[in-house]
Amino acid sequence: MDIKAKKFNILTCCAAGNGCCQLVMLKVKQVYAKLGLKCNVEANTVSVGKALATKYDVVYCSLSLEAQFAEAKKKGAYIIPLKNIMSIPEIEEKTLAYLESLKDA
């Protein structure tokens, strides 16, 4: 897969859907831009996000919300739980691991 040609569809989720996921969305966009990748990022509540997760390439959420996506993960959704949602280095590290997993697919 040519990841440089792909436009990634990404979902960021938090409990309420107001603040945190919007901030994560901005950080994720920064990381993808730094990596030279195209993306479309949407933010939503975990209650809506867990139902929609399989429609996205990847979902970013806080570590505390990871269990909410267990069913979506079983159906093939790639979930990236973040210990520190404000950490660009963590987002970049876990994004690179995700991109590496695509090479094996």
mmCIF file with all atom_site columns, C-alpha atoms in Angstrom:
data_model
loop_
_atom_site.group_PDB
_atom_site.id
_atom_site.type_symbol
_atom_site.label_atom_id
_atom_site.label_alt_id
_atom_site.label_comp_id
_atom_site.label_asym_id
_atom_site.label_entity_id
_atom_site.label_seq_id
_atom_site.pdbx_PDB_ins_code
_atom_site.Cartn_x
_atom_site.Cartn_y
_atom_site.Cartn_z
_atom_site.occupancy
_atom_site.B_iso_or_equiv
_atom_site.pdbx_formal_charge
_atom_site.auth_seq_id
_atom_site.auth_comp_id
_atom_site.auth_asym_id
_atom_site.auth_atom_id
_atom_site.pdbx_PDB_model_num
ATOM 1   C CA . MET A 1 1   ? 0.000   0.000  0.000  1.00 0.00 ? 1   MET A CA 1
ATOM 2   C CA . ASP A 1 2   ? 1.268   3.422  -0.937 1.00 0.00 ? 2   ASP A CA 1
ATOM 3   C CA . ILE A 1 3   ? 0.525   5.361  2.247  1.00 0.00 ? 3   ILE A CA 1
ATOM 4   C CA . LYS A 1 4   ? 1.592   8.653  0.682  1.00 0.00 ? 4   LYS A CA 1
ATOM 5   C CA . ALA A 1 5   ? -1.199  8.345  -1.884 1.00 0.00 ? 5   ALA A CA 1
ATOM 6   C CA . LYS A 1 6   ? -3.844  7.297  0.628  1.00 0.00 ? 6   LYS A CA 1
ATOM 7   C CA . LYS A 1 7   ? -6.153  9.737  2.387  1.00 0.00 ? 7   LYS A CA 1
ATOM 8   C CA . PHE A 1 8   ? -6.748  8.385  5.882  1.00 0.00 ? 8   PHE A CA 1
ATOM 9   C CA . ASN A 1 9   ? -10.197 8.676  7.464  1.00 0.00 ? 9   ASN A CA 1
ATOM 10  C CA . ILE A 1 10  ? -9.679  9.210  11.173 1.00 0.00 ? 10  ILE A CA 1
ATOM 11  C CA . LEU A 1 11  ? -11.965 9.513  14.167 1.00 0.00 ? 11  LEU A CA 1
ATOM 12  C CA . THR A 1 12  ? -10.996 11.033 17.504 1.00 0.00 ? 12  THR A CA 1
ATOM 13  C CA . CYS A 1 13  ? -13.254 10.333 20.473 1.00 0.00 ? 13  CYS A CA 1
ATOM 14  C CA . CYS A 1 14  ? -13.707 11.544 24.020 1.00 0.00 ? 14  CYS A CA 1
ATOM 15  C CA . ALA A 1 15  ? -16.421 11.100 26.613 1.00 0.00 ? 15  ALA A CA 1
ATOM 16  C CA . ALA A 1 16  ? -18.419 14.248 25.868 1.00 0.00 ? 16  ALA A CA 1
ATOM 17  C CA . GLY A 1 17  ? -17.275 15.086 22.344 1.00 0.00 ? 17  GLY A CA 1
ATOM 18  C CA . ASN A 1 18  ? -16.641 18.731 23.113 1.00 0.00 ? 18  ASN A CA 1
ATOM 19  C CA . GLY A 1 19  ? -13.094 19.553 24.117 1.00 0.00 ? 19  GLY A CA 1
ATOM 20  C CA . CYS A 1 20  ? -10.642 16.694 24.338 1.00 0.00 ? 20  CYS A CA 1
ATOM 21  C CA . CYS A 1 21  ? -11.411 15.027 21.040 1.00 0.00 ? 21  CYS A CA 1
ATOM 22  C CA . GLN A 1 22  ? -11.167 18.402 19.280 1.00 0.00 ? 22  GLN A CA 1
ATOM 23  C CA . LEU A 1 23  ? -7.685  18.863 20.744 1.00 0.00 ? 23  LEU A CA 1
ATOM 24  C CA . VAL A 1 24  ? -6.666  15.330 19.782 1.00 0.00 ? 24  VAL A CA 1
ATOM 25  C CA . MET A 1 25  ? -7.986  16.022 16.282 1.00 0.00 ? 25  MET A CA 1
ATOM 26  C CA . LEU A 1 26  ? -5.657  19.020 15.962 1.00 0.00 ? 26  LEU A CA 1
ATOM 27  C CA . LYS A 1 27  ? -2.682  17.006 17.253 1.00 0.00 ? 27  LYS A CA 1
ATOM 28  C CA . VAL A 1 28  ? -3.427  14.111 14.893 1.00 0.00 ? 28  VAL A CA 1
ATOM 29  C CA . LYS A 1 29  ? -3.625  16.510 11.937 1.00 0.00 ? 29  LYS A CA 1
ATOM 30  C CA . GLN A 1 30  ? -0.230  17.944 12.950 1.00 0.00 ? 30  GLN A CA 1
ATOM 31  C CA . VAL A 1 31  ? 1.344   14.486 13.083 1.00 0.00 ? 31  VAL A CA 1
ATOM 32  C CA . TYR A 1 32  ? -0.060  13.393 9.721  1.00 0.00 ? 32  TYR A CA 1
ATOM 33  C CA . ALA A 1 33  ? 1.063   16.673 8.135  1.00 0.00 ? 33  ALA A CA 1
ATOM 34  C CA . LYS A 1 34  ? 4.553   16.188 9.592  1.00 0.00 ? 34  LYS A CA 1
ATOM 35  C CA . LEU A 1 35  ? 4.631   12.679 8.113  1.00 0.00 ? 35  LEU A CA 1
ATOM 36  C CA . GLY A 1 36  ? 3.461   14.035 4.752  1.00 0.00 ? 36  GLY A CA 1
ATOM 37  C CA . LEU A 1 37  ? 0.201   12.098 4.843  1.00 0.00 ? 37  LEU A CA 1
ATOM 38  C CA . LYS A 1 38  ? -3.277  13.202 3.814  1.00 0.00 ? 38  LYS A CA 1
ATOM 39  C CA . CYS A 1 39  ? -6.130  12.759 6.239  1.00 0.00 ? 39  CYS A CA 1
ATOM 40  C CA . ASN A 1 40  ? -9.689  13.617 7.038  1.00 0.00 ? 40  ASN A CA 1
ATOM 41  C CA . VAL A 1 41  ? -10.215 13.797 10.813 1.00 0.00 ? 41  VAL A CA 1
ATOM 42  C CA . GLU A 1 42  ? -13.548 13.946 12.584 1.00 0.00 ? 42  GLU A CA 1
ATOM 43  C CA . ALA A 1 43  ? -14.256 14.218 16.302 1.00 0.00 ? 43  ALA A CA 1
ATOM 44  C CA . ASN A 1 44  ? -17.173 12.706 18.193 1.00 0.00 ? 44  ASN A CA 1
ATOM 45  C CA . THR A 1 45  ? -18.367 11.265 21.482 1.00 0.00 ? 45  THR A CA 1
ATOM 46  C CA . VAL A 1 46  ? -17.372 7.753  22.446 1.00 0.00 ? 46  VAL A CA 1
ATOM 47  C CA . SER A 1 47  ? -21.021 6.664  22.420 1.00 0.00 ? 47  SER A CA 1
ATOM 48  C CA . VAL A 1 48  ? -21.378 7.670  18.759 1.00 0.00 ? 48  VAL A CA 1
ATOM 49  C CA . GLY A 1 49  ? -17.790 6.770  17.882 1.00 0.00 ? 49  GLY A CA 1
ATOM 50  C CA . LYS A 1 50  ? -17.966 3.147  18.971 1.00 0.00 ? 50  LYS A CA 1
ATOM 51  C CA . ALA A 1 51  ? -20.888 2.603  16.593 1.00 0.00 ? 51  ALA A CA 1
ATOM 52  C CA . LEU A 1 52  ? -19.057 4.285  13.693 1.00 0.00 ? 52  LEU A CA 1
ATOM 53  C CA . ALA A 1 53  ? -15.514 3.063  14.371 1.00 0.00 ? 53  ALA A CA 1
ATOM 54  C CA . THR A 1 54  ? -15.416 0.442  11.632 1.00 0.00 ? 54  THR A CA 1
ATOM 55  C CA . LYS A 1 55  ? -16.113 3.137  9.019  1.00 0.00 ? 55  LYS A CA 1
ATOM 56  C CA . TYR A 1 56  ? -12.744 4.774  9.743  1.00 0.00 ? 56  TYR A CA 1
ATOM 57  C CA . ASP A 1 57  ? -9.187  3.689  9.088  1.00 0.00 ? 57  ASP A CA 1
ATOM 58  C CA . VAL A 1 58  ? -8.176  4.440  12.655 1.00 0.00 ? 58  VAL A CA 1
ATOM 59  C CA . VAL A 1 59  ? -9.688  5.741  15.892 1.00 0.00 ? 59  VAL A CA 1
ATOM 60  C CA . TYR A 1 60  ? -7.764  7.734  18.504 1.00 0.00 ? 60  TYR A CA 1
ATOM 61  C CA . CYS A 1 61  ? -9.113  7.862  22.067 1.00 0.00 ? 61  CYS A CA 1
ATOM 62  C CA . SER A 1 62  ? -7.865  8.100  25.625 1.00 0.00 ? 62  SER A CA 1
ATOM 63  C CA . LEU A 1 63  ? -6.614  4.922  27.282 1.00 0.00 ? 63  LEU A CA 1
ATOM 64  C CA . SER A 1 64  ? -9.603  5.027  29.647 1.00 0.00 ? 64  SER A CA 1
ATOM 65  C CA . LEU A 1 65  ? -12.005 4.742  26.683 1.00 0.00 ? 65  LEU A CA 1
ATOM 66  C CA . GLU A 1 66  ? -10.265 1.882  24.893 1.00 0.00 ? 66  GLU A CA 1
ATOM 67  C CA . ALA A 1 67  ? -12.606 -0.766 26.344 1.00 0.00 ? 67  ALA A CA 1
ATOM 68  C CA . GLN A 1 68  ? -15.576 1.038  24.775 1.00 0.00 ? 68  GLN A CA 1
ATOM 69  C CA . PHE A 1 69  ? -14.189 0.072  21.362 1.00 0.00 ? 69  PHE A CA 1
ATOM 70  C CA . ALA A 1 70  ? -13.737 -3.651 22.085 1.00 0.00 ? 70  ALA A CA 1
ATOM 71  C CA . GLU A 1 71  ? -16.567 -4.701 19.774 1.00 0.00 ? 71  GLU A CA 1
ATOM 72  C CA . ALA A 1 72  ? -15.352 -2.441 16.955 1.00 0.00 ? 72  ALA A CA 1
ATOM 73  C CA . LYS A 1 73  ? -11.840 -3.818 17.396 1.00 0.00 ? 73  LYS A CA 1
ATOM 74  C CA . LYS A 1 74  ? -13.178 -7.377 17.013 1.00 0.00 ? 74  LYS A CA 1
ATOM 75  C CA . LYS A 1 75  ? -14.713 -6.261 13.718 1.00 0.00 ? 75  LYS A CA 1
ATOM 76  C CA . GLY A 1 76  ? -11.373 -4.980 12.454 1.00 0.00 ? 76  GLY A CA 1
ATOM 77  C CA . ALA A 1 77  ? -11.248 -1.364 13.615 1.00 0.00 ? 77  ALA A CA 1
ATOM 78  C CA . TYR A 1 78  ? -7.752  -0.105 14.437 1.00 0.00 ? 78  TYR A CA 1
ATOM 79  C CA . ILE A 1 79  ? -7.921  1.648  17.804 1.00 0.00 ? 79  ILE A CA 1
ATOM 80  C CA . ILE A 1 80  ? -5.093  3.809  19.139 1.00 0.00 ? 80  ILE A CA 1
ATOM 81  C CA . PRO A 1 81  ? -5.458  4.426  22.876 1.00 0.00 ? 81  PRO A CA 1
ATOM 82  C CA . LEU A 1 82  ? -3.488  7.405  24.167 1.00 0.00 ? 82  LEU A CA 1
ATOM 83  C CA . LYS A 1 83  ? -2.040  7.636  27.651 1.00 0.00 ? 83  LYS A CA 1
ATOM 84  C CA . ASN A 1 84  ? -1.514  11.393 27.234 1.00 0.00 ? 84  ASN A CA 1
ATOM 85  C CA . ILE A 1 85  ? -3.915  12.816 24.667 1.00 0.00 ? 85  ILE A CA 1
ATOM 86  C CA . MET A 1 86  ? -1.887  16.029 24.434 1.00 0.00 ? 86  MET A CA 1
ATOM 87  C CA . SER A 1 87  ? 1.398   14.297 23.623 1.00 0.00 ? 87  SER A CA 1
ATOM 88  C CA . ILE A 1 88  ? 2.408   14.762 20.010 1.00 0.00 ? 88  ILE A CA 1
ATOM 89  C CA . PRO A 1 89  ? 5.362   12.354 20.483 1.00 0.00 ? 89  PRO A CA 1
ATOM 90  C CA . GLU A 1 90  ? 2.977   9.623  21.726 1.00 0.00 ? 90  GLU A CA 1
ATOM 91  C CA . ILE A 1 91  ? 0.529   10.246 18.882 1.00 0.00 ? 91  ILE A CA 1
ATOM 92  C CA . GLU A 1 92  ? 3.386   10.135 16.375 1.00 0.00 ? 92  GLU A CA 1
ATOM 93  C CA . GLU A 1 93  ? 4.892   6.956  17.883 1.00 0.00 ? 93  GLU A CA 1
ATOM 94  C CA . LYS A 1 94  ? 1.568   5.118  17.846 1.00 0.00 ? 94  LYS A CA 1
ATOM 95  C CA . THR A 1 95  ? 0.716   6.423  14.378 1.00 0.00 ? 95  THR A CA 1
ATOM 96  C CA . LEU A 1 96  ? 4.032   5.111  13.056 1.00 0.00 ? 96  LEU A CA 1
ATOM 97  C CA . ALA A 1 97  ? 3.253   1.708  14.617 1.00 0.00 ? 97  ALA A CA 1
ATOM 98  C CA . TYR A 1 98  ? -0.144  1.773  12.911 1.00 0.00 ? 98  TYR A CA 1
ATOM 99  C CA . LEU A 1 99  ? 1.437   2.665  9.560  1.00 0.00 ? 99  LEU A CA 1
ATOM 100 C CA . GLU A 1 100 ? 3.961   -0.148 10.032 1.00 0.00 ? 100 GLU A CA 1
ATOM 101 C CA . SER A 1 101 ? 1.088   -2.591 10.554 1.00 0.00 ? 101 SER A CA 1
ATOM 102 C CA . LEU A 1 102 ? -0.312  -1.583 7.158  1.00 0.00 ? 102 LEU A CA 1
ATOM 103 C CA . LYS A 1 103 ? 2.833   -2.864 5.456  1.00 0.00 ? 103 LYS A CA 1
ATOM 104 C CA . ASP A 1 104 ? 1.968   -6.370 6.641  1.00 0.00 ? 104 ASP A CA 1
ATOM 105 C CA . ALA A 1 105 ? -1.631  -6.141 5.436  1.00 0.00 ? 105 ALA A CA 1
#
